[in-house]
Amino acid sequence: MRIGFIGAGKVGFTFGRYIKDRRELVQMNTDGGIELDVGGYYSSSRESAELAAEFTDTCVYGSLDELCKGSDVVFLTVPDGQIAEVWKNIRDLDIYGRIICHASGAMTSDIFSGITEAGAFGYSIHPMYAISSKYESFKELDRAFFTVEGHDRYADSICKVINALGNDCVRIQGTDKVKYHAASVFASNLVTGLLAVSQDLLTQCGFTYEEAGRAIEPLFLGNARAAAAKGPVESLTGPIERCDTGTVQKHMSVLTGKELAAYKAVSRCLVNVASRKHPDKDYTDLIQVLDGIGEL
C-alpha cells in the first residue's frame, strides 16, 4: 500500500516520516502482512516537496496526476481551507479504487463530493496531537490517539493499520466530528488560553513575563500529569473542589471583562466535576455566586 502526500507542511512531514520509520511494524503486526510505504510528495511549492522527500527518503511527484497514478492512498495534508480545492483538482484524475484521505479534525469525508462516482473511497484520519514541528513531531506521534471517519469499505482496515503502527484508534461518525474536534480544542488550545490569562495576571502582580512562565510551569505540569493519570474527578483540587465560596467571591472581585467571564464559565464546569467527587456536598451557594445570583 503506497501513500502519496499532497501538501508538504508539518502534517505531511510528520505522517510521512512516522510511517516510513515504522512500516515494518505494520507488516509484522497485521495478519496479512500489509506492506505500507510512502511514495512521496506533491506540493504547490516545489521546494517544500523536495524538503519533505529528503526528510523521508522518498520522491517528488511532478504533478497531481503522477502522484495519483503512483499511489494506493492519496493523503491530502493541506490546510482545511484548501482540501475542497485540491479534491476538485484530483477528482477527475485516475483515482478509481484509491483511498482518499485528509487530516482535518473538524471536517468529514463528505468534503470529497462525488467520490463514489469516481470509484474511490473517502476518509478523514486525525491524530489527537498538536503537530508543531516539521522535523520533531514524528518522534512523539506514537503517543497520539487517532480517529477515523469515512466509508465502511476500508475504515476498519485503516484502524488496524494505525493500531499496527502502535497507536490507539477509534472510528467515529461524521455527525460527531465537530463535537470531537471541540473536545480536542478544550484539552489543548483552550488550556493555552487559560495559561495566557494566568501569566498576564501574574505580571500585574509584579512578576516579569519570564518569571510568570517559570512560576506556572511546575503548577501546570503537575496538575496535567495528575489529571492524565487519575482523571479530572480524582485530581481536582482548589476552591471549587472545597466549595470555598468566600475565596471564589474574592477572586471574582479582582477580575474583570474576559478574565472574569472565563473564570466563571470554567468554574461552573468544575462544579460538576467537584459534585462527582463529593456527591454529599452542597454546592448551591457556590453555583449562585458563579451565576451572579449570590452576593459578592
mmCIF file with all atom_site columns, C-alpha atoms in Angstrom, residues 123-213:
data_model
loop_
_atom_site.group_PDB
_atom_site.id
_atom_site.type_symbol
_atom_site.label_atom_id
_atom_site.label_alt_id
_atom_site.label_comp_id
_atom_site.label_asym_id
_atom_site.label_entity_id
_atom_site.label_seq_id
_atom_site.pdbx_PDB_ins_code
_atom_site.Cartn_x
_atom_site.Cartn_y
_atom_site.Cartn_z
_atom_site.occupancy
_atom_site.B_iso_or_equiv
_atom_site.pdbx_formal_charge
_atom_site.auth_seq_id
_atom_site.auth_comp_id
_atom_site.auth_asym_id
_atom_site.auth_atom_id
_atom_site.pdbx_PDB_model_num
ATOM 1  C CA . TYR A 1 123 ? -11.794 9.156  4.893  1.00 0.00 ? 123 TYR A CA 1
ATOM 2  C CA . SER A 1 124 ? -10.758 11.666 7.493  1.00 0.00 ? 124 SER A CA 1
ATOM 3  C CA . ILE A 1 125 ? -7.855  10.466 9.650  1.00 0.00 ? 125 ILE A CA 1
ATOM 4  C CA . HIS A 1 126 ? -6.940  12.705 12.568 1.00 0.00 ? 126 HIS A CA 1
ATOM 5  C CA . PRO A 1 127 ? -4.421  12.396 15.430 1.00 0.00 ? 127 PRO A CA 1
ATOM 6  C CA . MET A 1 128 ? -5.338  13.913 18.794 1.00 0.00 ? 128 MET A CA 1
ATOM 7  C CA . TYR A 1 129 ? -1.922  15.521 18.954 1.00 0.00 ? 129 TYR A CA 1
ATOM 8  C CA . ALA A 1 130 ? -0.620  19.019 18.334 1.00 0.00 ? 130 ALA A CA 1
ATOM 9  C CA . ILE A 1 131 ? 1.805   18.715 15.407 1.00 0.00 ? 131 ILE A CA 1
ATOM 10 C CA . SER A 1 132 ? 4.021   21.747 15.904 1.00 0.00 ? 132 SER A CA 1
ATOM 11 C CA . SER A 1 133 ? 7.270   20.876 14.133 1.00 0.00 ? 133 SER A CA 1
ATOM 12 C CA . LYS A 1 134 ? 8.099   19.515 10.689 1.00 0.00 ? 134 LYS A CA 1
ATOM 13 C CA . TYR A 1 135 ? 11.245  17.847 11.926 1.00 0.00 ? 135 TYR A CA 1
ATOM 14 C CA . GLU A 1 136 ? 10.458  16.823 15.521 1.00 0.00 ? 136 GLU A CA 1
ATOM 15 C CA . SER A 1 137 ? 6.761   15.949 15.961 1.00 0.00 ? 137 SER A CA 1
ATOM 16 C CA . PHE A 1 138 ? 7.101   12.489 14.388 1.00 0.00 ? 138 PHE A CA 1
ATOM 17 C CA . LYS A 1 139 ? 9.194   11.432 17.399 1.00 0.00 ? 139 LYS A CA 1
ATOM 18 C CA . GLU A 1 140 ? 6.191   11.641 19.736 1.00 0.00 ? 140 GLU A CA 1
ATOM 19 C CA . LEU A 1 141 ? 3.380   10.664 17.386 1.00 0.00 ? 141 LEU A CA 1
ATOM 20 C CA . ASP A 1 142 ? 3.348   7.130  18.799 1.00 0.00 ? 142 ASP A CA 1
ATOM 21 C CA . ARG A 1 143 ? 1.552   8.588  21.829 1.00 0.00 ? 143 ARG A CA 1
ATOM 22 C CA . ALA A 1 144 ? -1.299  10.013 19.757 1.00 0.00 ? 144 ALA A CA 1
ATOM 23 C CA . PHE A 1 145 ? -4.817  8.610  19.718 1.00 0.00 ? 145 PHE A CA 1
ATOM 24 C CA . PHE A 1 146 ? -6.247  8.561  16.174 1.00 0.00 ? 146 PHE A CA 1
ATOM 25 C CA . THR A 1 147 ? -9.799  8.765  14.877 1.00 0.00 ? 147 THR A CA 1
ATOM 26 C CA . VAL A 1 148 ? -11.049 7.506  11.524 1.00 0.00 ? 148 VAL A CA 1
ATOM 27 C CA . GLU A 1 149 ? -14.259 8.559  9.806  1.00 0.00 ? 149 GLU A CA 1
ATOM 28 C CA . GLY A 1 150 ? -15.473 7.578  6.371  1.00 0.00 ? 150 GLY A CA 1
ATOM 29 C CA . HIS A 1 151 ? -16.690 4.823  4.045  1.00 0.00 ? 151 HIS A CA 1
ATOM 30 C CA . ASP A 1 152 ? -17.329 1.418  5.621  1.00 0.00 ? 152 ASP A CA 1
ATOM 31 C CA . ARG A 1 153 ? -15.298 -0.368 2.926  1.00 0.00 ? 153 ARG A CA 1
ATOM 32 C CA . TYR A 1 154 ? -11.852 0.288  4.425  1.00 0.00 ? 154 TYR A CA 1
ATOM 33 C CA . ALA A 1 155 ? -12.481 2.118  7.713  1.00 0.00 ? 155 ALA A CA 1
ATOM 34 C CA . ASP A 1 156 ? -11.820 -0.883 9.962  1.00 0.00 ? 156 ASP A CA 1
ATOM 35 C CA . SER A 1 157 ? -8.757  -1.838 7.924  1.00 0.00 ? 157 SER A CA 1
ATOM 36 C CA . ILE A 1 158 ? -7.359  1.680  8.295  1.00 0.00 ? 158 ILE A CA 1
ATOM 37 C CA . CYS A 1 159 ? -7.856  1.447  12.057 1.00 0.00 ? 159 CYS A CA 1
ATOM 38 C CA . LYS A 1 160 ? -5.995  -1.874 12.085 1.00 0.00 ? 160 LYS A CA 1
ATOM 39 C CA . VAL A 1 161 ? -3.069  -0.328 10.214 1.00 0.00 ? 161 VAL A CA 1
ATOM 40 C CA . ILE A 1 162 ? -2.967  2.559  12.670 1.00 0.00 ? 162 ILE A CA 1
ATOM 41 C CA . ASN A 1 163 ? -3.040  0.056  15.553 1.00 0.00 ? 163 ASN A CA 1
ATOM 42 C CA . ALA A 1 164 ? -0.186  -1.809 13.880 1.00 0.00 ? 164 ALA A CA 1
ATOM 43 C CA . LEU A 1 165 ? 1.822   1.415  13.806 1.00 0.00 ? 165 LEU A CA 1
ATOM 44 C CA . GLY A 1 166 ? 1.487   1.431  17.605 1.00 0.00 ? 166 GLY A CA 1
ATOM 45 C CA . ASN A 1 167 ? -1.397  3.880  18.071 1.00 0.00 ? 167 ASN A CA 1
ATOM 46 C CA . ASP A 1 168 ? -4.850  3.609  19.582 1.00 0.00 ? 168 ASP A CA 1
ATOM 47 C CA . CYS A 1 169 ? -7.628  4.303  17.102 1.00 0.00 ? 169 CYS A CA 1
ATOM 48 C CA . VAL A 1 170 ? -11.421 4.535  17.088 1.00 0.00 ? 170 VAL A CA 1
ATOM 49 C CA . ARG A 1 171 ? -13.976 5.033  14.343 1.00 0.00 ? 171 ARG A CA 1
ATOM 50 C CA . ILE A 1 172 ? -16.334 7.967  14.723 1.00 0.00 ? 172 ILE A CA 1
ATOM 51 C CA . GLN A 1 173 ? -19.352 9.131  12.794 1.00 0.00 ? 173 GLN A CA 1
ATOM 52 C CA . GLY A 1 174 ? -19.255 12.169 10.559 1.00 0.00 ? 174 GLY A CA 1
ATOM 53 C CA . THR A 1 175 ? -22.057 13.753 12.586 1.00 0.00 ? 175 THR A CA 1
ATOM 54 C CA . ASP A 1 176 ? -19.764 13.709 15.635 1.00 0.00 ? 176 ASP A CA 1
ATOM 55 C CA . LYS A 1 177 ? -16.661 15.211 14.019 1.00 0.00 ? 177 LYS A CA 1
ATOM 56 C CA . VAL A 1 178 ? -17.274 18.826 15.046 1.00 0.00 ? 178 VAL A CA 1
ATOM 57 C CA . LYS A 1 179 ? -18.056 17.857 18.650 1.00 0.00 ? 179 LYS A CA 1
ATOM 58 C CA . TYR A 1 180 ? -14.977 15.605 18.679 1.00 0.00 ? 180 TYR A CA 1
ATOM 59 C CA . HIS A 1 181 ? -12.820 18.458 17.435 1.00 0.00 ? 181 HIS A CA 1
ATOM 60 C CA . ALA A 1 182 ? -14.299 20.815 20.030 1.00 0.00 ? 182 ALA A CA 1
ATOM 61 C CA . ALA A 1 183 ? -13.348 18.263 22.701 1.00 0.00 ? 183 ALA A CA 1
ATOM 62 C CA . SER A 1 184 ? -9.784  18.273 21.395 1.00 0.00 ? 184 SER A CA 1
ATOM 63 C CA . VAL A 1 185 ? -9.697  22.070 21.489 1.00 0.00 ? 185 VAL A CA 1
ATOM 64 C CA . PHE A 1 186 ? -10.846 22.079 25.122 1.00 0.00 ? 186 PHE A CA 1
ATOM 65 C CA . ALA A 1 187 ? -7.935  19.820 26.062 1.00 0.00 ? 187 ALA A CA 1
ATOM 66 C CA . SER A 1 188 ? -5.387  21.746 24.004 1.00 0.00 ? 188 SER A CA 1
ATOM 67 C CA . ASN A 1 189 ? -5.888  25.254 22.645 1.00 0.00 ? 189 ASN A CA 1
ATOM 68 C CA . LEU A 1 190 ? -8.291  26.492 25.325 1.00 0.00 ? 190 LEU A CA 1
ATOM 69 C CA . VAL A 1 191 ? -5.897  25.377 28.040 1.00 0.00 ? 191 VAL A CA 1
ATOM 70 C CA . THR A 1 192 ? -3.263  27.537 26.358 1.00 0.00 ? 192 THR A CA 1
ATOM 71 C CA . GLY A 1 193 ? -5.657  30.480 26.561 1.00 0.00 ? 193 GLY A CA 1
ATOM 72 C CA . LEU A 1 194 ? -6.135  29.938 30.293 1.00 0.00 ? 194 LEU A CA 1
ATOM 73 C CA . LEU A 1 195 ? -2.372  29.740 30.788 1.00 0.00 ? 195 LEU A CA 1
ATOM 74 C CA . ALA A 1 196 ? -2.016  33.067 28.981 1.00 0.00 ? 196 ALA A CA 1
ATOM 75 C CA . VAL A 1 197 ? -4.577  34.648 31.337 1.00 0.00 ? 197 VAL A CA 1
ATOM 76 C CA . SER A 1 198 ? -2.681  33.265 34.340 1.00 0.00 ? 198 SER A CA 1
ATOM 77 C CA . GLN A 1 199 ? 0.604   34.652 33.051 1.00 0.00 ? 199 GLN A CA 1
ATOM 78 C CA . ASP A 1 200 ? -0.911  38.075 32.372 1.00 0.00 ? 200 ASP A CA 1
ATOM 79 C CA . LEU A 1 201 ? -2.443  38.226 35.879 1.00 0.00 ? 201 LEU A CA 1
ATOM 80 C CA . LEU A 1 202 ? 0.910   37.398 37.447 1.00 0.00 ? 202 LEU A CA 1
ATOM 81 C CA . THR A 1 203 ? 2.604   40.230 35.549 1.00 0.00 ? 203 THR A CA 1
ATOM 82 C CA . GLN A 1 204 ? 0.013   42.531 37.123 1.00 0.00 ? 204 GLN A CA 1
ATOM 83 C CA . CYS A 1 205 ? 1.303   41.307 40.495 1.00 0.00 ? 205 CYS A CA 1
ATOM 84 C CA . GLY A 1 206 ? 4.894   42.332 39.777 1.00 0.00 ? 206 GLY A CA 1
ATOM 85 C CA . PHE A 1 207 ? 6.226   39.239 38.014 1.00 0.00 ? 207 PHE A CA 1
ATOM 86 C CA . THR A 1 208 ? 8.153   39.669 34.798 1.00 0.00 ? 208 THR A CA 1
ATOM 87 C CA . TYR A 1 209 ? 6.673   37.761 31.871 1.00 0.00 ? 209 TYR A CA 1
ATOM 88 C CA . GLU A 1 210 ? 9.534   35.239 32.059 1.00 0.00 ? 210 GLU A CA 1
ATOM 89 C CA . GLU A 1 211 ? 9.170   34.810 35.835 1.00 0.00 ? 211 GLU A CA 1
ATOM 90 C CA . ALA A 1 212 ? 5.446   34.225 35.424 1.00 0.00 ? 212 ALA A CA 1
ATOM 91 C CA . GLY A 1 213 ? 6.132   31.498 32.874 1.00 0.00 ? 213 GLY A CA 1
#
